[in-house]
């Protein structure tokens, strides 16, 4: 995933970024502070951390990869936000070995639950880092998008396997260990005590449309972005989205 402020990358990130930006603005007003404390678990090289820091917020990125954290440091420096981003090595299960509980106004948990051994525990830790009334932004791989992609590629057996596999995997070569339905994700969130505010389907069409069409057809990218935004909130499209985004708040 690329910087959500770059036009081409926005096809993959625009929906999440718009929702997240609005949520942070609401949290600023509610907290009465211009700068929020934001935790980005599994934040890698700063795909969202850097744009969030550009808004003036303080961001702590926790990631198990030293290489990703090195790239984060370089990227933050290039963007002029190095003083607002702090990277630490760690993971969701050992989160409180490197950060404090109840210390953040917002927590991003993007692309984490697919890879942790226990998604429920990983999510409980992310929620445990939130202050009262804090906001959770959860992004995870969607089952339906993978099934649709395999079927459209002519891999019908793999599509059926993903559909029936408990983890939503299409085969041994599948690089994603686990996928979720919207219901599974919202159940995980509500089990932590948070209130789900919104669910969005992400990359409903972007991964299926040929890149050459988007790059060469005048106005195609803008039209596709608007289509993604319009479809994101429609429950009917959650079942075929490549990713699912859940926004929730702690009481």
CSV table of C-alpha atoms in Angstrom, one decimal:
chain,number,residue,atom,x,y,z
A,1,UNK,CA,0.0,0.0,0.0
A,2,UNK,CA,1.2,3.4,-0.9
A,3,UNK,CA,0.9,6.9,0.5
A,4,UNK,CA,-2.9,7.7,0.4
A,5,UNK,CA,-2.1,11.2,-0.7
A,6,UNK,CA,-0.6,10.0,-4.0
A,7,UNK,CA,-3.2,9.9,-6.8
A,8,UNK,CA,-2.5,6.5,-8.2
A,9,UNK,CA,-2.2,4.9,-4.8
A,10,UNK,CA,-5.5,6.5,-3.7
A,11,UNK,CA,-7.4,3.9,-5.6
A,12,UNK,CA,-6.5,1.5,-2.9
A,13,UNK,CA,-6.5,3.8,0.1
A,14,UNK,CA,-8.9,6.7,-0.6
A,15,UNK,CA,-11.9,5.2,1.2
A,16,UNK,CA,-10.0,4.4,4.4
A,17,UNK,CA,-8.1,7.7,4.4
A,18,UNK,CA,-11.2,9.8,4.0
A,19,UNK,CA,-13.0,8.0,6.8
A,20,UNK,CA,-9.9,8.1,9.1
A,21,UNK,CA,-9.3,11.8,8.4
A,22,UNK,CA,-12.9,12.7,9.3
A,23,UNK,CA,-12.7,10.5,12.4
A,24,UNK,CA,-9.6,12.3,13.6
A,25,UNK,CA,-11.2,15.7,13.0
A,26,UNK,CA,-14.1,14.6,15.2
A,27,UNK,CA,-11.7,13.4,17.9
A,28,UNK,CA,-9.9,16.7,17.8
A,29,UNK,CA,-13.1,18.6,18.5
A,30,UNK,CA,-14.2,16.2,21.2
A,31,UNK,CA,-10.8,16.1,22.9
A,32,UNK,CA,-10.3,19.9,22.7
A,33,UNK,CA,-6.7,19.3,21.5
A,34,UNK,CA,-5.3,20.0,18.0
A,35,UNK,CA,-2.7,17.3,18.3
A,36,UNK,CA,-3.8,13.7,19.0
A,37,UNK,CA,-1.8,10.7,20.2
A,38,UNK,CA,-2.2,8.0,17.5
A,39,UNK,CA,-0.9,4.5,17.6
A,40,UNK,CA,-0.4,2.6,14.3
A,41,UNK,CA,0.0,-1.1,15.0
A,42,UNK,CA,1.7,-2.9,12.1
A,43,UNK,CA,2.2,0.5,10.5
A,44,UNK,CA,5.3,-0.6,8.6
A,45,UNK,CA,6.9,2.1,6.5
A,46,UNK,CA,4.3,4.8,7.4
A,47,UNK,CA,1.7,4.4,4.7
A,48,UNK,CA,-0.9,6.0,7.0
A,49,UNK,CA,1.4,7.3,9.8
A,50,UNK,CA,3.1,9.9,7.7
A,51,UNK,CA,-0.1,11.4,6.3
A,52,UNK,CA,-1.6,11.4,9.9
A,53,UNK,CA,1.5,13.2,11.2
A,54,UNK,CA,1.1,15.7,8.4
A,55,UNK,CA,-2.2,16.6,10.0
A,56,UNK,CA,-0.2,17.6,13.1
A,57,UNK,CA,-0.7,14.5,15.2
A,58,UNK,CA,1.9,12.5,17.1
A,59,UNK,CA,2.1,9.0,15.8
A,60,UNK,CA,3.7,5.9,17.4
A,61,UNK,CA,4.3,3.1,14.9
A,62,UNK,CA,4.7,-0.5,16.2
A,63,UNK,CA,6.0,-3.0,13.7
A,64,UNK,CA,8.0,-6.2,13.9
A,65,UNK,CA,10.2,-5.4,10.9
A,66,UNK,CA,13.4,-3.4,11.4
A,67,UNK,CA,13.6,-2.8,7.7
A,68,UNK,CA,10.1,-1.3,7.7
A,69,UNK,CA,10.9,0.9,10.7
A,70,UNK,CA,14.1,2.1,8.9
A,71,UNK,CA,12.0,3.0,5.8
A,72,UNK,CA,9.5,4.8,8.1
A,73,UNK,CA,12.3,6.9,9.6
A,74,UNK,CA,13.5,7.9,6.2
A,75,UNK,CA,10.0,8.6,4.9
A,76,UNK,CA,9.1,10.7,7.9
A,77,UNK,CA,12.3,12.7,7.4
A,78,UNK,CA,11.5,13.3,3.8
A,79,UNK,CA,8.0,14.5,4.6
A,80,UNK,CA,9.3,16.8,7.3
A,81,UNK,CA,7.4,15.0,10.2
A,82,UNK,CA,10.2,13.1,11.8
A,83,UNK,CA,9.6,15.0,15.1
A,84,UNK,CA,6.0,13.7,15.2
A,85,UNK,CA,6.6,10.0,14.4
A,86,UNK,CA,8.2,7.4,16.7
A,87,UNK,CA,8.8,3.9,15.5
A,88,UNK,CA,9.3,0.9,17.9
A,89,UNK,CA,9.8,-2.7,17.1
A,90,UNK,CA,7.1,-5.0,18.4
A,91,UNK,CA,3.9,-6.8,17.5
A,92,UNK,CA,0.2,-6.9,18.5
A,93,UNK,CA,0.5,-9.8,21.0
A,94,UNK,CA,3.4,-8.1,22.9
A,95,UNK,CA,2.0,-4.6,22.4
A,96,UNK,CA,2.2,-3.5,26.0
A,97,UNK,CA,5.8,-4.4,26.2
A,98,UNK,CA,6.5,-1.3,24.0
A,99,UNK,CA,3.6,1.0,24.5
A,100,UNK,CA,1.3,2.1,27.4
A,101,UNK,CA,-2.3,1.1,27.9
A,102,UNK,CA,-5.1,3.7,27.7
A,103,UNK,CA,-2.7,6.2,26.2
A,104,UNK,CA,-4.0,6.9,22.6
A,105,UNK,CA,-6.8,8.9,21.1
A,106,UNK,CA,-6.9,6.7,18.1
A,107,UNK,CA,-5.5,3.3,17.2
A,108,UNK,CA,-4.9,2.1,13.6
A,109,UNK,CA,-5.0,-1.7,13.2
A,110,UNK,CA,-4.5,-2.1,9.5
A,111,UNK,CA,-3.4,-5.4,7.9
A,112,UNK,CA,-2.7,-7.0,11.3
A,113,UNK,CA,-5.5,-9.5,12.1
A,114,UNK,CA,-4.7,-11.5,8.9
A,115,UNK,CA,-1.3,-12.4,10.3
A,116,UNK,CA,-1.5,-12.7,14.1
A,117,UNK,CA,-1.9,-16.1,15.7
A,118,UNK,CA,-5.0,-15.0,17.7
A,119,UNK,CA,-7.0,-12.2,16.0
A,120,UNK,CA,-9.2,-11.7,19.1
A,121,UNK,CA,-6.2,-11.2,21.4
A,122,UNK,CA,-4.5,-8.9,18.9
A,123,UNK,CA,-7.6,-6.8,18.7
A,124,UNK,CA,-8.1,-6.7,22.4
A,125,UNK,CA,-4.6,-5.4,22.8
A,126,UNK,CA,-5.2,-2.7,20.2
A,127,UNK,CA,-8.4,-1.6,22.0
A,128,UNK,CA,-6.6,-1.7,25.3
A,129,UNK,CA,-4.3,1.1,24.1
A,130,UNK,CA,-7.2,3.4,23.6
A,131,UNK,CA,-8.2,6.2,25.9
A,132,UNK,CA,-11.9,6.5,26.9
A,133,UNK,CA,-13.9,7.6,23.8
A,134,UNK,CA,-10.9,6.7,21.6
A,135,UNK,CA,-11.3,5.7,18.0
A,136,UNK,CA,-10.3,2.4,16.4
A,137,UNK,CA,-9.6,2.1,12.7
A,138,UNK,CA,-9.6,-1.6,11.7
A,139,UNK,CA,-8.7,-2.8,8.2
A,140,UNK,CA,-8.5,-6.5,7.2
A,141,UNK,CA,-8.6,-8.7,4.2
A,142,UNK,CA,-12.1,-9.5,3.0
A,143,UNK,CA,-13.2,-13.1,2.1
A,144,UNK,CA,-15.5,-12.2,-0.8
A,145,UNK,CA,-12.9,-10.2,-2.7
A,146,UNK,CA,-10.5,-13.1,-2.8
A,147,UNK,CA,-13.2,-15.5,-4.0
A,148,UNK,CA,-14.2,-13.2,-6.7
A,149,UNK,CA,-10.7,-12.5,-7.8
A,150,UNK,CA,-9.8,-16.2,-8.1
A,151,UNK,CA,-13.0,-16.9,-10.0
A,152,UNK,CA,-12.4,-14.1,-12.5
A,153,UNK,CA,-8.9,-15.3,-13.0
A,154,UNK,CA,-10.3,-18.7,-14.0
A,155,UNK,CA,-9.2,-20.5,-10.8
A,156,UNK,CA,-12.6,-21.9,-9.9
A,157,UNK,CA,-11.4,-24.6,-7.6
A,158,UNK,CA,-9.3,-22.2,-5.7
A,159,UNK,CA,-12.3,-19.8,-5.5
A,160,UNK,CA,-14.5,-22.5,-4.0
A,161,UNK,CA,-11.8,-23.5,-1.6
A,162,UNK,CA,-11.5,-20.0,-0.3
A,163,UNK,CA,-15.2,-19.8,0.1
A,164,UNK,CA,-15.4,-23.0,2.2
A,165,UNK,CA,-12.0,-22.7,4.1
A,166,UNK,CA,-12.4,-21.6,7.7
A,167,UNK,CA,-9.5,-19.1,7.2
A,168,UNK,CA,-10.7,-18.0,3.8
A,169,UNK,CA,-7.5,-19.3,2.0
A,170,UNK,CA,-7.5,-20.5,-1.6
A,171,UNK,CA,-4.6,-22.8,-1.3
A,172,UNK,CA,-1.1,-23.5,0.0
A,173,UNK,CA,0.3,-20.7,-2.1
A,174,UNK,CA,-2.0,-18.1,-0.7
A,175,UNK,CA,0.1,-15.4,0.8
A,176,UNK,CA,-2.7,-14.2,3.2
A,177,UNK,CA,-3.1,-16.5,6.3
A,178,UNK,CA,-6.6,-15.4,7.1
A,179,UNK,CA,-9.6,-13.4,5.7
A,180,UNK,CA,-12.8,-12.2,7.2
A,181,UNK,CA,-16.4,-11.4,6.4
A,182,UNK,CA,-17.9,-8.1,7.6
A,183,UNK,CA,-19.9,-10.0,10.3
A,184,UNK,CA,-16.8,-11.7,11.6
A,185,UNK,CA,-14.9,-8.4,11.9
A,186,UNK,CA,-17.8,-6.6,13.6
A,187,UNK,CA,-18.3,-9.5,16.0
A,188,UNK,CA,-14.6,-9.3,17.0
A,189,UNK,CA,-14.9,-5.5,17.5
A,190,UNK,CA,-18.1,-5.7,19.6
A,191,UNK,CA,-16.6,-8.5,21.7
A,192,UNK,CA,-14.0,-5.9,22.9
A,193,UNK,CA,-16.7,-3.6,24.2
A,194,UNK,CA,-16.4,-1.0,21.4
A,195,UNK,CA,-19.3,0.4,19.5
A,196,UNK,CA,-19.1,-0.1,15.7
A,197,UNK,CA,-19.7,3.2,14.0
A,198,UNK,CA,-19.4,2.2,10.3
A,199,UNK,CA,-18.3,-0.6,8.1
A,200,UNK,CA,-16.8,0.1,4.6
A,201,UNK,CA,-16.0,-2.1,1.7
A,202,UNK,CA,-12.5,-1.2,0.4
A,203,UNK,CA,-11.2,-1.9,-3.1
A,204,UNK,CA,-14.5,-3.3,-4.4
A,205,UNK,CA,-13.5,-2.5,-8.0
A,206,UNK,CA,-10.0,-1.2,-8.0
A,207,UNK,CA,-8.3,-4.6,-8.0
A,208,UNK,CA,-10.5,-5.9,-10.8
A,209,UNK,CA,-10.2,-3.0,-13.3
A,210,UNK,CA,-7.2,-3.2,-15.7
A,211,UNK,CA,-4.6,-0.7,-14.7
A,212,UNK,CA,-4.0,0.4,-18.3
A,213,UNK,CA,-7.7,1.5,-18.5
A,214,UNK,CA,-7.3,3.7,-15.4
A,215,UNK,CA,-4.0,5.2,-16.5
A,216,UNK,CA,-4.9,6.0,-20.1
A,217,UNK,CA,-8.7,6.7,-20.2
A,218,UNK,CA,-9.3,10.4,-19.5
A,219,UNK,CA,-11.1,10.9,-16.2
A,220,UNK,CA,-11.2,7.2,-15.4
A,221,UNK,CA,-9.3,7.4,-12.2
A,222,UNK,CA,-11.5,10.1,-10.8
A,223,UNK,CA,-14.6,8.3,-11.8
A,224,UNK,CA,-13.4,5.1,-10.3
A,225,UNK,CA,-12.5,6.8,-7.0
A,226,UNK,CA,-16.1,8.2,-6.9
A,227,UNK,CA,-17.5,4.8,-7.6
A,228,UNK,CA,-15.4,3.2,-4.8
A,229,UNK,CA,-16.6,5.9,-2.4
A,230,UNK,CA,-20.2,5.4,-3.3
A,231,UNK,CA,-20.0,1.6,-3.0
A,232,UNK,CA,-18.0,1.5,0.2
A,233,UNK,CA,-21.0,2.2,2.5
A,234,UNK,CA,-23.4,-0.1,0.7
A,235,UNK,CA,-23.7,-3.4,2.6
A,236,UNK,CA,-24.3,-5.3,-0.6
A,237,UNK,CA,-20.7,-4.6,-1.7
A,238,UNK,CA,-19.1,-5.6,1.6
A,239,UNK,CA,-19.3,-9.2,0.5
A,240,UNK,CA,-17.1,-8.7,-2.5
A,241,UNK,CA,-14.6,-6.1,-1.2
A,242,UNK,CA,-10.9,-7.0,-1.2
A,243,UNK,CA,-10.6,-5.3,2.2
A,244,UNK,CA,-13.1,-4.4,5.0
A,245,UNK,CA,-12.8,-1.3,7.2
A,246,UNK,CA,-14.5,-1.0,10.5
A,247,UNK,CA,-14.6,2.3,12.5
A,248,UNK,CA,-15.4,2.0,16.1
A,249,UNK,CA,-15.3,3.9,19.4
A,250,UNK,CA,-14.6,3.1,23.0
A,251,UNK,CA,-17.2,4.3,25.5
